[in-house]
CSV table of C-alpha atoms in Angstrom, one decimal:
chain,number,residue,atom,x,y,z
A,1,MET,CA,26.0,9.5,-10.2
A,2,VAL,CA,27.9,9.3,-6.6
A,3,GLU,CA,26.8,7.1,-4.1
A,4,ALA,CA,26.0,10.1,-1.7
A,5,ASP,CA,23.6,11.4,-4.3
A,6,TRP,CA,21.6,8.4,-5.2
A,7,GLN,CA,21.2,7.5,-1.6
A,8,ALA,CA,19.8,10.9,-0.9
A,9,HIS,CA,17.0,10.6,-3.9
A,10,ARG,CA,16.5,7.2,-3.5
A,11,PRO,CA,13.6,7.3,-1.3
A,12,ALA,CA,11.6,9.6,-3.7
A,13,ILE,CA,12.6,7.1,-6.2
A,14,PHE,CA,11.0,4.2,-4.6
A,15,GLY,CA,8.2,6.2,-3.4
A,16,ALA,CA,7.4,7.7,-6.8
A,17,ALA,CA,7.3,3.6,-7.9
A,18,TYR,CA,5.4,2.2,-4.7
A,19,ARG,CA,2.3,4.8,-4.7
A,20,ILE,CA,2.1,4.1,-8.5
A,21,LEU,CA,2.3,0.3,-8.2
A,22,GLY,CA,1.1,-0.5,-5.1
A,23,THR,CA,3.9,-3.2,-5.0
A,24,VAL,CA,6.6,-3.5,-2.7
A,25,ALA,CA,8.7,-5.8,-5.2
A,26,GLU,CA,8.0,-4.0,-8.7
A,27,ALA,CA,8.9,-0.5,-6.8
A,28,GLU,CA,12.1,-2.5,-5.9
A,29,ASP,CA,12.6,-3.4,-9.7
A,30,VAL,CA,11.6,0.1,-10.8
A,31,THR,CA,14.0,1.7,-8.7
A,32,GLN,CA,17.4,-0.7,-9.4
A,33,GLU,CA,16.3,0.5,-13.3
A,34,VAL,CA,16.4,4.1,-12.4
A,35,TRP,CA,19.6,3.1,-10.8
A,36,LEU,CA,20.9,1.8,-13.6
A,37,ARG,CA,19.5,4.5,-16.6
A,38,ALA,CA,21.2,7.4,-14.1
A,39,ALA,CA,24.3,5.3,-13.8
A,40,ALA,CA,24.9,5.0,-17.9
A,41,ALA,CA,23.5,8.4,-17.9
A,42,ASP,CA,25.5,11.9,-18.9
A,43,LEU,CA,24.4,14.0,-16.2
A,44,SER,CA,26.7,17.0,-16.6
A,45,GLU,CA,23.5,18.7,-17.6
A,46,VAL,CA,20.8,17.7,-15.3
A,47,ARG,CA,19.8,21.0,-13.7
A,48,ASP,CA,17.5,18.8,-10.7
A,49,LEU,CA,18.7,15.4,-10.1
A,50,ARG,CA,15.4,14.8,-8.1
A,51,ALA,CA,13.6,16.0,-11.0
A,52,TRP,CA,15.2,14.0,-13.7
A,53,LEU,CA,15.2,10.7,-11.2
A,54,VAL,CA,11.5,10.5,-10.0
A,55,THR,CA,10.6,11.1,-13.9
A,56,VAL,CA,11.9,8.6,-14.7
A,57,SER,CA,10.6,6.5,-11.7
A,58,ALA,CA,7.7,7.4,-12.6
A,59,ARG,CA,7.8,6.3,-16.5
A,60,THR,CA,9.2,3.1,-15.9
A,61,SER,CA,6.5,2.5,-13.2
A,62,TYR,CA,3.5,4.0,-15.2
A,63,ASN,CA,4.7,1.5,-17.9
A,64,VAL,CA,4.7,-1.7,-15.9
A,65,LEU,CA,1.4,-0.5,-14.6
A,66,ARG,CA,-0.2,-0.6,-17.8
A,67,SER,CA,1.1,-3.7,-18.8
A,68,ALA,CA,0.3,-5.3,-15.3
A,69,ARG,CA,-3.2,-4.6,-16.1
A,70,VAL,CA,-4.6,-7.3,-17.6
A,71,ARG,CA,-3.0,-9.5,-15.0
A,72,ARG,CA,-4.4,-6.9,-12.3
A,73,GLU,CA,-7.8,-7.2,-13.5
A,74,SER,CA,-7.6,-11.3,-13.3
A,75,TYR,CA,-6.5,-11.7,-9.8
A,76,VAL,CA,-8.3,-13.6,-7.6
A,77,GLY,CA,-10.5,-11.6,-5.2
A,78,PRO,CA,-9.8,-8.8,-3.4
A,79,TRP,CA,-6.8,-7.0,-4.3
A,80,LEU,CA,-4.5,-5.2,-1.2
A,81,PRO,CA,-1.6,-3.5,-1.5
A,82,GLU,CA,2.1,-5.3,-0.2
A,83,PRO,CA,2.5,-4.1,3.1
A,84,LEU,CA,5.7,-1.5,3.2
A,85,LEU,CA,7.8,-2.1,6.5
A,86,THR,CA,8.1,1.5,8.2
A,87,GLY,CA,8.9,2.6,11.4
A,88,PRO,CA,12.6,1.1,13.5
A,89,ASP,CA,11.7,-2.3,11.6
A,90,ALA,CA,12.1,-0.7,8.3
A,91,ALA,CA,15.6,-1.4,6.1
A,92,ALA,CA,15.6,1.8,4.6
A,93,GLN,CA,13.3,4.6,5.2
A,94,VAL,CA,11.0,6.1,2.5
A,95,LEU,CA,8.8,9.1,1.8
A,96,VAL,CA,5.8,8.3,4.3
A,97,ASP,CA,2.5,10.2,4.6
A,98,GLU,CA,-1.0,9.5,3.7
A,99,SER,CA,-0.6,8.7,0.4
A,100,VAL,CA,1.4,5.4,1.1
A,101,GLY,CA,-1.4,4.4,3.4
A,102,THR,CA,-3.4,1.4,3.1
A,103,ALA,CA,-6.3,3.3,2.6
A,104,MET,CA,-5.1,5.7,0.2
A,105,LEU,CA,-3.2,3.0,-2.5
A,106,VAL,CA,-6.8,1.0,-1.7
A,107,VAL,CA,-8.7,4.0,-3.7
A,108,MET,CA,-5.3,4.3,-6.1
A,109,GLU,CA,-5.9,1.1,-7.3
A,110,THR,CA,-9.6,1.9,-8.8
A,111,LEU,CA,-7.9,5.0,-11.3
A,112,THR,CA,-6.4,4.6,-14.6
A,113,PRO,CA,-2.2,4.7,-14.5
A,114,ALA,CA,-2.4,7.6,-16.0
A,115,GLU,CA,-4.9,8.9,-13.4
A,116,ARG,CA,-2.5,7.4,-10.5
A,117,VAL,CA,0.5,9.0,-12.3
A,118,ALA,CA,-0.9,12.6,-12.6
A,119,LEU,CA,-1.9,12.0,-8.7
A,120,VAL,CA,1.5,11.1,-7.5
A,121,LEU,CA,3.7,13.6,-9.4
A,122,HIS,CA,1.3,16.9,-9.3
A,123,ASP,CA,-0.3,16.1,-5.9
A,124,VAL,CA,3.1,14.6,-4.0
A,125,PHE,CA,5.8,15.3,-5.9
A,126,ASP,CA,4.7,19.1,-6.7
A,127,PHE,CA,5.6,18.5,-10.5
A,128,PRO,CA,4.1,21.0,-12.4
A,129,PHE,CA,1.5,19.8,-15.2
A,130,ASP,CA,4.1,20.4,-18.2
A,131,GLN,CA,5.9,17.6,-16.7
A,132,VAL,CA,3.5,15.5,-16.0
A,133,ALA,CA,2.4,15.9,-19.6
A,134,GLY,CA,6.0,14.6,-20.5
A,135,VAL,CA,6.1,11.4,-18.6
A,136,LEU,CA,2.0,10.8,-20.0
A,137,GLY,CA,2.7,11.6,-23.6
A,138,ASN,CA,-0.2,13.9,-23.5
A,139,THR,CA,-0.7,17.6,-22.8
A,140,ALA,CA,-0.4,19.8,-19.3
A,141,ALA,CA,-4.4,20.6,-20.0
A,142,ALA,CA,-4.7,17.0,-20.2
A,143,SER,CA,-2.8,16.2,-17.3
A,144,ARG,CA,-4.4,18.4,-15.1
A,145,LYS,CA,-7.9,16.7,-15.9
A,146,LEU,CA,-6.3,13.7,-15.2
A,147,ALA,CA,-5.4,14.8,-11.7
A,148,SER,CA,-8.6,16.1,-11.0
A,149,ARG,CA,-10.7,13.6,-11.7
A,150,ALA,CA,-8.3,11.3,-9.8
A,151,ARG,CA,-8.7,13.8,-7.0
A,152,ALA,CA,-12.1,13.5,-7.1
A,153,ARG,CA,-12.6,9.7,-7.2
A,154,VAL,CA,-10.0,9.9,-3.7
A,155,ALA,CA,-12.3,12.6,-2.3
A,156,ALA,CA,-15.5,10.6,-2.8
A,157,ALA,CA,-13.8,7.7,-0.8
A,158,GLU,CA,-12.0,9.5,1.9
A,159,GLU,CA,-12.7,8.5,5.5
A,160,PRO,CA,-12.9,10.3,8.5
A,161,PRO,CA,-9.6,11.3,10.2
A,162,PRO,CA,-7.4,8.7,11.1
A,163,ALA,CA,-7.0,7.4,15.1
A,164,SER,CA,-3.6,8.1,16.3
A,165,LYS,CA,-1.3,5.3,16.5
A,166,ALA,CA,-1.8,4.4,19.8
A,167,GLU,CA,-5.5,3.8,19.7
A,168,VAL,CA,-5.2,1.7,16.6
A,169,GLU,CA,-2.4,-0.4,18.4
A,170,ARG,CA,-4.3,0.1,21.3
A,171,VAL,CA,-7.5,-1.9,19.5
A,172,LEU,CA,-5.4,-4.3,17.0
A,173,LYS,CA,-4.1,-5.9,20.6
A,174,ALA,CA,-7.7,-6.2,22.0
A,175,PHE,CA,-9.4,-7.2,18.5
A,176,LYS,CA,-6.6,-10.1,18.8
A,177,ALA,CA,-7.0,-11.0,22.2
A,178,ALA,CA,-10.8,-11.3,22.0
A,179,ALA,CA,-10.3,-12.9,19.0
A,180,ASP,CA,-8.2,-15.9,20.8
A,181,ALA,CA,-10.9,-15.8,23.4
A,182,GLY,CA,-13.6,-16.7,20.9
A,183,ASP,CA,-15.7,-13.6,22.2
A,184,MET,CA,-18.0,-12.9,20.2
A,185,ALA,CA,-19.3,-10.0,22.2
A,186,GLU,CA,-16.0,-8.0,22.7
A,187,LEU,CA,-15.2,-8.4,19.1
A,188,ILE,CA,-18.8,-7.2,18.0
A,189,ALA,CA,-18.0,-4.0,20.6
A,190,LEU,CA,-14.8,-3.8,18.9
A,191,LEU,CA,-16.6,-3.0,15.4
A,192,ALA,CA,-18.4,-0.3,14.1
A,193,PRO,CA,-22.1,-1.6,12.9
A,194,GLU,CA,-21.5,-1.1,9.5
A,195,ALA,CA,-17.7,-2.2,9.3
A,196,ILE,CA,-15.7,-3.6,5.9
A,197,TYR,CA,-13.7,-6.6,5.8
A,198,VAL,CA,-11.2,-7.2,2.9
A,199,GLY,CA,-9.8,-10.3,2.8
A,200,ASP,CA,-6.3,-10.7,-0.1
A,201,GLY,CA,-5.4,-14.6,-0.8
A,202,GLY,CA,-4.4,-14.0,-4.2
A,203,GLY,CA,-6.1,-17.4,-4.9
A,204,LYS,CA,-2.7,-18.6,-3.0
A,205,VAL,CA,-4.5,-19.4,0.0
A,206,THR,CA,-7.9,-19.7,1.5
A,207,ALA,CA,-9.7,-16.4,2.4
A,208,ALA,CA,-13.0,-14.1,1.3
A,209,ARG,CA,-13.4,-13.9,-2.3
A,210,ARG,CA,-15.2,-11.0,-1.9
A,211,PRO,CA,-15.8,-7.8,1.0
A,212,LEU,CA,-18.1,-8.9,4.0
A,213,GLN,CA,-19.9,-6.0,5.6
A,214,GLY,CA,-21.0,-6.0,9.1
A,215,ALA,CA,-20.1,-6.6,12.6
A,216,GLU,CA,-21.3,-9.8,13.2
A,217,LEU,CA,-20.4,-11.3,10.5
A,218,ILE,CA,-16.5,-10.1,10.7
A,219,ALA,CA,-16.2,-11.9,14.1
A,220,MET,CA,-17.6,-15.1,13.1
A,221,LEU,CA,-15.1,-14.8,10.7
A,222,ALA,CA,-11.9,-14.1,13.0
A,223,VAL,CA,-13.0,-16.7,15.3
A,224,ARG,CA,-13.4,-19.1,12.8
A,225,THR,CA,-10.3,-18.5,11.4
A,226,ILE,CA,-8.0,-18.7,15.0
A,227,GLU,CA,-9.9,-21.7,15.4
A,228,ILE,CA,-8.8,-23.4,11.9
A,229,LEU,CA,-4.7,-22.3,11.5
A,230,ARG,CA,-4.5,-22.0,15.5
A,231,PRO,CA,-1.5,-19.1,14.8
A,232,ASP,CA,1.0,-19.4,18.1
A,233,ALA,CA,2.7,-16.0,17.7
A,234,TYR,CA,1.5,-12.1,16.5
A,235,ARG,CA,3.7,-9.1,16.9
A,236,ILE,CA,2.9,-5.4,16.2
A,237,ILE,CA,4.8,-3.8,13.5
A,238,GLU,CA,4.8,-0.9,11.4
A,239,VAL,CA,3.1,-1.1,7.6
A,240,ASN,CA,2.7,2.4,5.6
A,241,GLY,CA,3.2,4.7,8.3
A,242,ARG,CA,0.3,3.0,10.6
A,243,PRO,CA,0.3,-0.4,13.2
A,244,ALA,CA,-0.3,-3.5,12.0
A,245,MET,CA,-1.2,-7.0,13.5
A,246,ALA,CA,1.3,-9.7,12.1
A,247,THR,CA,0.6,-12.9,12.9
A,248,TYR,CA,2.2,-16.1,12.9
A,249,ALA,CA,1.8,-19.9,12.9
A,250,GLY,CA,4.5,-22.1,13.0
A,251,GLY,CA,7.4,-19.6,12.9
A,252,LYS,CA,5.8,-18.5,9.3
A,253,LEU,CA,4.0,-15.4,8.9
A,254,VAL,CA,0.3,-16.2,7.7
A,255,TRP,CA,-1.0,-13.1,7.4
A,256,VAL,CA,-0.9,-9.4,8.0
A,257,ASP,CA,-4.3,-7.2,9.8
A,258,THR,CA,-4.3,-3.2,9.5
A,259,VAL,CA,-7.7,-1.5,10.2
A,260,GLU,CA,-9.2,1.9,10.2
A,261,VAL,CA,-10.6,2.9,13.3
A,262,ALA,CA,-12.8,5.7,14.4
A,263,GLY,CA,-14.4,6.5,17.5
A,264,GLY,CA,-12.5,3.6,19.3
A,265,ARG,CA,-14.0,1.0,16.8
A,266,ILE,CA,-13.1,-0.9,13.6
A,267,THR,CA,-14.4,0.6,10.9
A,268,ALA,CA,-12.5,-1.6,7.8
A,269,PHE,CA,-10.4,-4.4,8.7
A,270,ARG,CA,-7.9,-5.2,5.8
A,271,ARG,CA,-6.3,-9.0,6.0
A,272,LEU,CA,-3.3,-9.9,3.4
A,273,ALA,CA,-2.7,-13.7,3.4
A,274,ASN,CA,-1.6,-14.1,0.0
A,275,PRO,CA,2.1,-15.2,0.6
A,276,GLU,CA,3.3,-13.5,-2.6
A,277,LYS,CA,2.6,-10.1,-1.1
A,278,LEU,CA,4.4,-11.2,2.5
A,279,ALA,CA,7.6,-13.0,1.0
A,280,HIS,CA,9.4,-9.6,1.8
A,281,LEU,CA,8.5,-9.4,5.3
A,282,GLY,CA,9.8,-13.3,6.3
A,283,HIS,CA,12.3,-11.6,8.0
A,284,ILE,CA,10.2,-10.0,10.9
């Protein structure tokens, strides 16, 4: 396989792995393994190179996800996906759509490994179910049932249409300013009454061990964490195709906030503080 072919198809290879696994590091490992497999294979009889590469990526990711299941089930506190840097700061472009949004990946984590693979390959990459079955080692009918079940669970968790990027950025900046000022009234006004807060520290740093609900509770937490950590720098970045707030203390990235916004208010607030999941963003 020539370099031009690899570069043309790498976004799809990585994109499939990241959607299935939800972690950048594991998706990069899978992408490297696909490269090694492709470099060693005789591809002269392959009619659709992209489909072949995505199939290898999905099969490898499926195996990784099944082997990692016990580790994920013992994860300390809520689990959030590793943020995928997109936009102008991204080192490489990847396939970006709503299927790599943070909200979608949170829902994907509730699916079984087989459901995730079936949904990604069929609904994102347009694989027919007989090809999906080849990856999962089942039948086309069974793969269709897996994708249907996954689609129903995603639909049940579906949120209102996302706010524009400009609106999300405005709300993030307003929330940051109010938290810095300790302005509880403004923070509560920026949060929907039944807003949900999820913090992921992975047991590595202090973070809420369970989701929190309610504007006042979230506002109190936001002010308290600012008082304790005293961050000294902020930056709007783009992760998973949406604006996010990166927060620094002493030159170190300490957390990344992503939000869902509806009607000018935050309905879901997600704070990723696990340093292992932030490591690949340390250069931004």
